[in-house]
mmCIF file of C-alpha atoms in Angstrom:
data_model
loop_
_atom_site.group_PDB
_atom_site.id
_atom_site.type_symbol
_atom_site.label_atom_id
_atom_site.label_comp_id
_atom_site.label_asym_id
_atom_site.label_seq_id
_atom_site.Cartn_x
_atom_site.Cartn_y
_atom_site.Cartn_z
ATOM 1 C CA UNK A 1 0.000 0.000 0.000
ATOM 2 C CA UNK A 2 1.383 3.169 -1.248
ATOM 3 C CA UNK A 3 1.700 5.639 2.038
ATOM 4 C CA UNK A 4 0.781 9.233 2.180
ATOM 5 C CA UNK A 5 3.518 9.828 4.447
ATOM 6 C CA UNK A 6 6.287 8.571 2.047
ATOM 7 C CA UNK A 7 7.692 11.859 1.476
ATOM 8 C CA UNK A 8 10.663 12.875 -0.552
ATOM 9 C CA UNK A 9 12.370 14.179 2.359
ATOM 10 C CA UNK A 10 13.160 10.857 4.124
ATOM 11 C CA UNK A 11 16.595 10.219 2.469
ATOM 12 C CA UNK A 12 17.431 13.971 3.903
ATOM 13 C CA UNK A 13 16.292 12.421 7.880
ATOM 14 C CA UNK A 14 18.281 9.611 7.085
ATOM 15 C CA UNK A 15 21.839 11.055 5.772
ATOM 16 C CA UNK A 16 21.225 14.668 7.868
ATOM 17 C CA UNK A 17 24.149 13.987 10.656
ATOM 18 C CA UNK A 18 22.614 16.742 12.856
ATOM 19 C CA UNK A 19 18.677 15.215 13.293
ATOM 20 C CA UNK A 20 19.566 11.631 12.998
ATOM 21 C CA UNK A 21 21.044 8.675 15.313
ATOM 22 C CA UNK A 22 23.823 9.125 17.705
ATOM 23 C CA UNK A 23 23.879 13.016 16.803
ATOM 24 C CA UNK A 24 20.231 13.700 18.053
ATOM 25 C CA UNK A 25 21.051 11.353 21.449
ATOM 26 C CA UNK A 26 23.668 13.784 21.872
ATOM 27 C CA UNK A 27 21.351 16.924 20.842
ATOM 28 C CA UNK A 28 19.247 15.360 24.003
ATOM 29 C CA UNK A 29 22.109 15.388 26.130
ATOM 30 C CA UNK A 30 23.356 19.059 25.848
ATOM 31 C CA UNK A 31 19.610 20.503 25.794
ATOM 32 C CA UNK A 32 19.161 22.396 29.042
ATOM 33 C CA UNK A 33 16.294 24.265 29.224
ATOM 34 C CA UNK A 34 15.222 27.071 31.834
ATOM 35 C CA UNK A 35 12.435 26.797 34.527
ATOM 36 C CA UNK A 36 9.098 27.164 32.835
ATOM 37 C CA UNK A 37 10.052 24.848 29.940
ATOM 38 C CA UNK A 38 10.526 21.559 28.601
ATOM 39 C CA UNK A 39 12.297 20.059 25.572
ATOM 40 C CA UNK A 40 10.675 17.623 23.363
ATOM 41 C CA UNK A 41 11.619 15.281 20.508
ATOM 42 C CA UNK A 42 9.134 13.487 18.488
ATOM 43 C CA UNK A 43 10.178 10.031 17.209
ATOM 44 C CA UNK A 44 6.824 9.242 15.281
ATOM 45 C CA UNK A 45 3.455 7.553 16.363
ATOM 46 C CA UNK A 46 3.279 8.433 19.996
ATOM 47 C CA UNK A 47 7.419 8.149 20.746
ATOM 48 C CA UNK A 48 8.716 11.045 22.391
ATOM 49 C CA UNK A 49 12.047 12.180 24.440
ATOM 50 C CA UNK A 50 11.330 15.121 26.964
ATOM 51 C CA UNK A 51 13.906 17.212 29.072
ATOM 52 C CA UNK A 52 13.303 19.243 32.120
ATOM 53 C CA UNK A 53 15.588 20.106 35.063
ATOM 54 C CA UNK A 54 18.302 17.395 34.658
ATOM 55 C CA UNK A 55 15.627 14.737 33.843
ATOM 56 C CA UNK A 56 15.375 12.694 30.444
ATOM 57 C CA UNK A 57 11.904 10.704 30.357
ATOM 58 C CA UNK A 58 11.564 8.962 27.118
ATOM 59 C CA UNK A 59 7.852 7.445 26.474
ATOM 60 C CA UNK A 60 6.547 4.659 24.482
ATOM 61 C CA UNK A 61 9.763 4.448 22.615
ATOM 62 C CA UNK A 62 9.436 2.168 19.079
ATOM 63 C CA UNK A 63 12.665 3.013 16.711
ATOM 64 C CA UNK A 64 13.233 -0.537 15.692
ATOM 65 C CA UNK A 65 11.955 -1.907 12.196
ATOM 66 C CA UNK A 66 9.013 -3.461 11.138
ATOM 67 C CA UNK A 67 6.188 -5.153 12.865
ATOM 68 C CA UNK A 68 6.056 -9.009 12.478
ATOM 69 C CA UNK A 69 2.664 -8.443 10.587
ATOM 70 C CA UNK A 70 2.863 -7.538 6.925
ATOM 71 C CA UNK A 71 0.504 -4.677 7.864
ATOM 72 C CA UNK A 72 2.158 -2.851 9.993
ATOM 73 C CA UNK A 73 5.415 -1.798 7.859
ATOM 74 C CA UNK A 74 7.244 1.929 8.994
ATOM 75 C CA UNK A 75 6.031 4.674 6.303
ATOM 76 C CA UNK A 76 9.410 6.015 7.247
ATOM 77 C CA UNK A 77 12.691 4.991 9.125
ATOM 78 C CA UNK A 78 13.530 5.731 12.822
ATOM 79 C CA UNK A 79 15.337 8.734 13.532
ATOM 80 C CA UNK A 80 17.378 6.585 16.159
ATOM 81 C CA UNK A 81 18.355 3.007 16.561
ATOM 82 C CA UNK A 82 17.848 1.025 19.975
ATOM 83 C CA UNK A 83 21.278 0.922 20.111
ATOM 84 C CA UNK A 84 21.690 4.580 20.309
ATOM 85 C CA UNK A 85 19.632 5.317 23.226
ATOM 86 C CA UNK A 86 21.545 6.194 25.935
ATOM 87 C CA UNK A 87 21.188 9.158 29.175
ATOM 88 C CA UNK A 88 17.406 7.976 30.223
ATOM 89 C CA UNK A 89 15.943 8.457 33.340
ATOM 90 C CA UNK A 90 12.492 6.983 32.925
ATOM 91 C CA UNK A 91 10.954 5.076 30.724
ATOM 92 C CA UNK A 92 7.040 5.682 30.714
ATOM 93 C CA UNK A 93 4.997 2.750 28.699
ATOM 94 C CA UNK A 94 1.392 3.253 28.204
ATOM 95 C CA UNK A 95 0.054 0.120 27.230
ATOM 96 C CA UNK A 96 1.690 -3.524 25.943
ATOM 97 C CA UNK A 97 0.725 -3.236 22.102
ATOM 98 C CA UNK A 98 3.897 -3.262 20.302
ATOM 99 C CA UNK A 99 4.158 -0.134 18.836
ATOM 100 C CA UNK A 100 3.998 1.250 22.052
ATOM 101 C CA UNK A 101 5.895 -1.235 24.197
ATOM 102 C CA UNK A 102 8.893 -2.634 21.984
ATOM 103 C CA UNK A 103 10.822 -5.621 23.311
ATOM 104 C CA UNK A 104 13.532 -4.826 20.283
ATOM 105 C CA UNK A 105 13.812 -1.281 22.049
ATOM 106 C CA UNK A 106 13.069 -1.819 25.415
ATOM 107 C CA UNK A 107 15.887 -4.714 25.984
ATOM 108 C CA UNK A 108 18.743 -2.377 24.093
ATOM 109 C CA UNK A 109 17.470 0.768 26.091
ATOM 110 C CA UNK A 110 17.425 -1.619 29.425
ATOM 111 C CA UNK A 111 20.807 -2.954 28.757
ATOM 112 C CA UNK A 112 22.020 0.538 27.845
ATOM 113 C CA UNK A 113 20.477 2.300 30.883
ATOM 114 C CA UNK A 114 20.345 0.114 33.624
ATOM 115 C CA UNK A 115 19.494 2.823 36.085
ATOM 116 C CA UNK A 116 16.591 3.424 34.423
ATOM 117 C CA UNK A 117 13.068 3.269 35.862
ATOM 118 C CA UNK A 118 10.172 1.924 33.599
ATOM 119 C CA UNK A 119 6.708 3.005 34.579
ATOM 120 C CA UNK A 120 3.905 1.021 32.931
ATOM 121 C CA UNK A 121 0.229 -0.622 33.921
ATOM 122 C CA UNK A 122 0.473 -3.517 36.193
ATOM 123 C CA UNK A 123 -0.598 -6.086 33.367
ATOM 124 C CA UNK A 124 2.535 -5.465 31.473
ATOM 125 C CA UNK A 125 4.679 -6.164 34.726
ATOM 126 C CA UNK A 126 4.926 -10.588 34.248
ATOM 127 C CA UNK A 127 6.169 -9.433 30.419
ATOM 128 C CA UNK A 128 8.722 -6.570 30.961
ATOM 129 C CA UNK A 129 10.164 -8.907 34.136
ATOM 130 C CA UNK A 130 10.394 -11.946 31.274
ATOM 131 C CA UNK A 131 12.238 -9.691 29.089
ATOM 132 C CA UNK A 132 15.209 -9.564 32.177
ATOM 133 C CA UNK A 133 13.803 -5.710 33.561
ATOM 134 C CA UNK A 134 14.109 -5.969 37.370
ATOM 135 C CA UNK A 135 11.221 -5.810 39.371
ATOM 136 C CA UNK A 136 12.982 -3.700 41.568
ATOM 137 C CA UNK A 137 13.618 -1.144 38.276
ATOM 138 C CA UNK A 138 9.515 -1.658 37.685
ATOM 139 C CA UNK A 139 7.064 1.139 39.209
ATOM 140 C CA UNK A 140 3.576 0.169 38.367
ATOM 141 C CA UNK A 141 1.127 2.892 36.803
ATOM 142 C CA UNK A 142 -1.856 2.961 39.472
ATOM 143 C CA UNK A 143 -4.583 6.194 38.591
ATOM 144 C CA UNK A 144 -5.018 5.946 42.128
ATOM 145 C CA UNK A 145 -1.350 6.895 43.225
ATOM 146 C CA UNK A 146 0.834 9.611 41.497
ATOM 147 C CA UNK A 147 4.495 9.011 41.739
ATOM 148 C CA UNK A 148 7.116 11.297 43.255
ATOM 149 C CA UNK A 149 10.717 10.417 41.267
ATOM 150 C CA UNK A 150 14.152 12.344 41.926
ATOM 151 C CA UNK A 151 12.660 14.852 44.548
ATOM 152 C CA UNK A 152 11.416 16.556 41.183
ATOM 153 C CA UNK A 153 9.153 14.813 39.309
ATOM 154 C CA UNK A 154 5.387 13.793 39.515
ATOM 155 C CA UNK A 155 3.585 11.522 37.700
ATOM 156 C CA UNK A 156 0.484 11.034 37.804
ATOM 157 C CA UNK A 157 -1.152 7.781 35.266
ATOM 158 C CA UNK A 158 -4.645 8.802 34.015
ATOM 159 C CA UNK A 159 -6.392 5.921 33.055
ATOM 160 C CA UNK A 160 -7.490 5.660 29.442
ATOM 161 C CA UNK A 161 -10.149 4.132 27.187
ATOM 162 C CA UNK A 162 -8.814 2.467 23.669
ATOM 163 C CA UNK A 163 -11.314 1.764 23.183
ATOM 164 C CA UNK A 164 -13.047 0.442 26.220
ATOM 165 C CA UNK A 165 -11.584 1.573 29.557
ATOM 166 C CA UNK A 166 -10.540 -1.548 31.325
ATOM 167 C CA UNK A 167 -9.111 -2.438 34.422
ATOM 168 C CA UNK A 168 -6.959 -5.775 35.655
ATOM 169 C CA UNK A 169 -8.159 -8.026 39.125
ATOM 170 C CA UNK A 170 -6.741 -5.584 41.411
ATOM 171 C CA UNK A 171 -8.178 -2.709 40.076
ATOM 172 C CA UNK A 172 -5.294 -1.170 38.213
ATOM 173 C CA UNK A 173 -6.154 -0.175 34.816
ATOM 174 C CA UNK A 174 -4.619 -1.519 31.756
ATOM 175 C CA UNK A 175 -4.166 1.245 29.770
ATOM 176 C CA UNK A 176 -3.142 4.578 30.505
ATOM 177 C CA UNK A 177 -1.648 8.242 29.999
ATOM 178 C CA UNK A 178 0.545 10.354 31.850
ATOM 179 C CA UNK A 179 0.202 13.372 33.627
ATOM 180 C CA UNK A 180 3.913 15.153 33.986
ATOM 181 C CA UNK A 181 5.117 17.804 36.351
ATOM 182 C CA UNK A 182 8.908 19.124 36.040
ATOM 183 C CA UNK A 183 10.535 21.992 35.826
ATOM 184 C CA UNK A 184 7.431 24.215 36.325
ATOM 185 C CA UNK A 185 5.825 22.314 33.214
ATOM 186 C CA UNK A 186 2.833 20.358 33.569
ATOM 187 C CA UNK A 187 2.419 17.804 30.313
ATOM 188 C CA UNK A 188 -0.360 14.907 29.758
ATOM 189 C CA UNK A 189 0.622 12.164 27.492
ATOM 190 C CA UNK A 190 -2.651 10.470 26.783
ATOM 191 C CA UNK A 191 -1.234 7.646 25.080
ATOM 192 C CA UNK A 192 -4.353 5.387 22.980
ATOM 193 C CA UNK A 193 -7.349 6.951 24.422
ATOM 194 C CA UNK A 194 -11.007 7.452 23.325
ATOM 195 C CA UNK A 195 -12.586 10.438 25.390
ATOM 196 C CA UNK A 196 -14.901 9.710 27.542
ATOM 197 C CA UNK A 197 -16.232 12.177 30.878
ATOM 198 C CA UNK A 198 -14.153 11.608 33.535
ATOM 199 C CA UNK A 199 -10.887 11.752 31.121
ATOM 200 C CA UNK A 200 -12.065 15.285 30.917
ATOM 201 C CA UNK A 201 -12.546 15.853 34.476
ATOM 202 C CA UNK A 202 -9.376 14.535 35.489
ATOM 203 C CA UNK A 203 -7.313 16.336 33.109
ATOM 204 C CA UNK A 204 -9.212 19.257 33.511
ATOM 205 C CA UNK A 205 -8.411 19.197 37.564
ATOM 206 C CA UNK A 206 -4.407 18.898 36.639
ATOM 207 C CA UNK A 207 -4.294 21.867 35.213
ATOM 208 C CA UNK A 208 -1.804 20.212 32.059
ATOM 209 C CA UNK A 209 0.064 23.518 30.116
ATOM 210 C CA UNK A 210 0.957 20.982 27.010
ATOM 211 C CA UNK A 211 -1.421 18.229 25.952
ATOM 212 C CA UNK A 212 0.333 15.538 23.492
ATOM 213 C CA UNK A 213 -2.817 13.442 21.881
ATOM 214 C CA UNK A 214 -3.974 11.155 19.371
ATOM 215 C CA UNK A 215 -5.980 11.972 16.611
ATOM 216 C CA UNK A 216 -5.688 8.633 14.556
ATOM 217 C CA UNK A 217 -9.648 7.573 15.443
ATOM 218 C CA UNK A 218 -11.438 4.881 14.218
ATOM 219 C CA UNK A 219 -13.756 3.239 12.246
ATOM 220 C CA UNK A 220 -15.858 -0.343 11.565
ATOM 221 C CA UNK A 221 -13.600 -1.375 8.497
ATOM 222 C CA UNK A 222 -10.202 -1.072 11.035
ATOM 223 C CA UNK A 223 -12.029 -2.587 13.739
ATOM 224 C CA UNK A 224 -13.177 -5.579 11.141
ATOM 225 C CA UNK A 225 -9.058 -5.747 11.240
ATOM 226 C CA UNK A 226 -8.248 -6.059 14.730
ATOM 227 C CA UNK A 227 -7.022 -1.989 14.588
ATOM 228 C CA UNK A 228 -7.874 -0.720 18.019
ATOM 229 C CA UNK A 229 -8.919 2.914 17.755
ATOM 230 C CA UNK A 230 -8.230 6.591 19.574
ATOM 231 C CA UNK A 231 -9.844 9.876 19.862
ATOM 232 C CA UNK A 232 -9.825 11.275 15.975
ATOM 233 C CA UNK A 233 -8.666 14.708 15.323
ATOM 234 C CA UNK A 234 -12.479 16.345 15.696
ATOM 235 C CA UNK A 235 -12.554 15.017 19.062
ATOM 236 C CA UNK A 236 -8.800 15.627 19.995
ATOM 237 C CA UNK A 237 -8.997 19.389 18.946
ATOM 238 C CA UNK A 238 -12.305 19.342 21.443
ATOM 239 C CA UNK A 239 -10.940 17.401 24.473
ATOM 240 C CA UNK A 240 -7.818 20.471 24.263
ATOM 241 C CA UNK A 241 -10.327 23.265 24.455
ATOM 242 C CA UNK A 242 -12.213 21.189 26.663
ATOM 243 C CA UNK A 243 -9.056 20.936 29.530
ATOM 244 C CA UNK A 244 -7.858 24.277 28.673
ATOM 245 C CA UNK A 245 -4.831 23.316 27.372
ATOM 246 C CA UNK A 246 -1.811 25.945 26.846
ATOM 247 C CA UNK A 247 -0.925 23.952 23.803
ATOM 248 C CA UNK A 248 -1.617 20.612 22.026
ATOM 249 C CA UNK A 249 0.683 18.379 19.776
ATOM 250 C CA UNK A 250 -1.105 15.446 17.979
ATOM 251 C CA UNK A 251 0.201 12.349 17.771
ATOM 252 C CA UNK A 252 -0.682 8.570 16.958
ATOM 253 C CA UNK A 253 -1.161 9.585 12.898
ATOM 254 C CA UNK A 254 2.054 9.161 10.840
ATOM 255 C CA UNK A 255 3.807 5.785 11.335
ATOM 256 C CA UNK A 256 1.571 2.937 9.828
ATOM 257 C CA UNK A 257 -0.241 3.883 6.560
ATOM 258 C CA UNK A 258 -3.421 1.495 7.639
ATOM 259 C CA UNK A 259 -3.938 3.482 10.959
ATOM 260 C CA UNK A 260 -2.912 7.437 9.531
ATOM 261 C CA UNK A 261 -4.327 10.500 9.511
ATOM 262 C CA UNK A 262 -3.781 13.552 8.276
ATOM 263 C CA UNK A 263 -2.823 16.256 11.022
ATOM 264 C CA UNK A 264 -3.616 19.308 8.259
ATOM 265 C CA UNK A 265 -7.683 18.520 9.285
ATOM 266 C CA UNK A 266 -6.084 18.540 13.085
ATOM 267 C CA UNK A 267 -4.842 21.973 12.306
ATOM 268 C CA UNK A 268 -7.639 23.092 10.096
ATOM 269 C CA UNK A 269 -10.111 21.993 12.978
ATOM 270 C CA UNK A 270 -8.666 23.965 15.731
ATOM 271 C CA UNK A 271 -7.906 26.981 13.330
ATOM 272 C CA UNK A 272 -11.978 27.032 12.547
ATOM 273 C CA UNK A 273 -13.100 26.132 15.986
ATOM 274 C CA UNK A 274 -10.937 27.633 18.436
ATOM 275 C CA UNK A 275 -8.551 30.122 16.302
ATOM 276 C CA UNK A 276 -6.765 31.079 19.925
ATOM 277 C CA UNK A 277 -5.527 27.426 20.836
ATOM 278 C CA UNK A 278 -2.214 27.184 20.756
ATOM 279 C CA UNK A 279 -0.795 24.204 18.142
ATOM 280 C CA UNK A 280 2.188 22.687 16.988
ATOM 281 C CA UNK A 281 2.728 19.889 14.694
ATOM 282 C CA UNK A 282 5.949 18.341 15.164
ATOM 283 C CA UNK A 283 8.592 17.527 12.257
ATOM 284 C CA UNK A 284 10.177 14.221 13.096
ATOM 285 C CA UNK A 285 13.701 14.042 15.284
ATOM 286 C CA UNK A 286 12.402 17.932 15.786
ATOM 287 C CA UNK A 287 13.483 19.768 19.110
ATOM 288 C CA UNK A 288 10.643 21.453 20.234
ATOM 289 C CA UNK A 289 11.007 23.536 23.338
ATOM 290 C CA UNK A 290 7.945 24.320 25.247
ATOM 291 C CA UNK A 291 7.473 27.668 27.377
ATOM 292 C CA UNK A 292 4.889 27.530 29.538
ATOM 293 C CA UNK A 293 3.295 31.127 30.869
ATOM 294 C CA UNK A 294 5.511 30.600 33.691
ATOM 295 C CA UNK A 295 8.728 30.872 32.031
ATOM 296 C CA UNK A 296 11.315 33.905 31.947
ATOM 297 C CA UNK A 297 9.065 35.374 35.114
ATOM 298 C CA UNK A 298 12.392 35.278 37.046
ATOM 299 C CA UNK A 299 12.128 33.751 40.646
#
């Protein structure tokens, strides 16, 4: 299937030394960025890096190749290689569907970080543990218990709906999203999410400055394919306004040609609908650095 993300420019993010591979790990590594902000890297379908305060959190990361299904081949290569990844903190995993948590990532990025932490839904804890992660490196992703990491970060897991919101024996749900504050920044993640009322509420009541969320929806003939579904970009551009959102960033719409969208009708949406919410559509291995209304006050 021919992919309307197969651009021309992909043999520039491949050969560009200064976006690309080792380069942009170390472009992560010198980014410092003042209270007030954050710095984020997009790595295609819902993979991002973000810096704040000293702190590298990587979430959901996929840069290795193909899917074993025939369907689910890259539009477009990764701007990093497991091998690569190197200088992370945390590790935040959303849910165990493979383009969200990779083994061919997670075990390089394990091996190459053993310090780091991994936070991800309790159902996903027997799997990560079989793939040699300590238990002891595991924190589990419980919507009723925020986490407090490094004396500077809080997490809080929001529990999501893709498309049914669903919970394991003890209560823990099994999918989720992530509510960030660091460094004066307060981001949600909402990794594969429908909306539904309380997702509002609970946003809403955190207050989040950037919202990062899909906007690849879904439909009968995807479902008739196993293709598990998100907010589309109607909804997404709604929920923003909805929380009050600073800014948004869509994700979840670029990587797989069967499950893509087009983030121009993200853009057009909000540009009709609510003309003073803040955008951004991110280029990929792009450094985008978030200022929040907080930033450059001075203390």
């Amino acid at each position: 299937m021919n992919s309307p993300y197969r651009s021309r420019d992909n043999s520039k993010l491949q050969s560009n030394p200064a976006r690309t591979g080792m380069a942009l790990i170390e472009e992560v590594k010198r980014t410092e960025v003042p209270y007030g902000t954050l710095a984020l890297w997009f790595l295609g379908q819902e993979s991002v890096m973000i810096k704040g305060d000293g702190i590298t959190i990587y979430v959901d990361p996929y840069v290795s190749g193909d899917l074993d299904d025939e369907l689910w081949r890259r539009t477009y290569p990764a701007a990093i290689r497991p091998q690569d990844i190197q200088g992370v903190d945390v590790c935040l995993i959303t849910h165990e569907h493979k383009d969200h948590m990779d083994e061919r990532t997670l075990l390089p990025l394990h091996r190459q970080n053993p310090g780091a932490l991994v936070v991800a839904p309790n159902c996903c804890q027997p799997l990560l543990q079989g793939w040699g992660i300590a238990e002891s490196q595991i924190r589990v992703a419980d919507d009723r218990q925020p986490l407090e990491l490094f004396s500077k970060l809080r997490i809080t897991p929001i529990a999501a709906a893709h498309e049914q919101l669903e919970r394991d024996d003890s209560g823990k749900p099994k999918y989720v999203g992530y509510v960030l504050e660091l460094n004066g920044v307060t981001l949600y993640h909402a990794g594969d999410t429908v909306v539904f009322p309380e997702l509002i509420e609970e946003v809403a009541a955190l207050q989040p400055d950037l919202a990062l969320l899909p906007i690849n929806g879904r439909d009968y003939f995807r479902e008739r394919r196993g293709i598990v579904g998100n907010m589309d970009y109607r909804e997404a551009a709604e929920f923003a306004y909805a929380i009050q959102a600073d800014t948004v960033i869509p994700l979840h719409y670029d990587l797989f040609a069967v499950n893509a969208e087009k983030p121009g009708y993200f853009v057009d949406y909000i540009y009709e609908h609510f003309p003073e919410q803040k955008c951004h559509v991110m280029a990929r291995a792009e450094r985008f650095i978030y200022a929040s209304p907080r930033a450059f006050l001075g203390s």
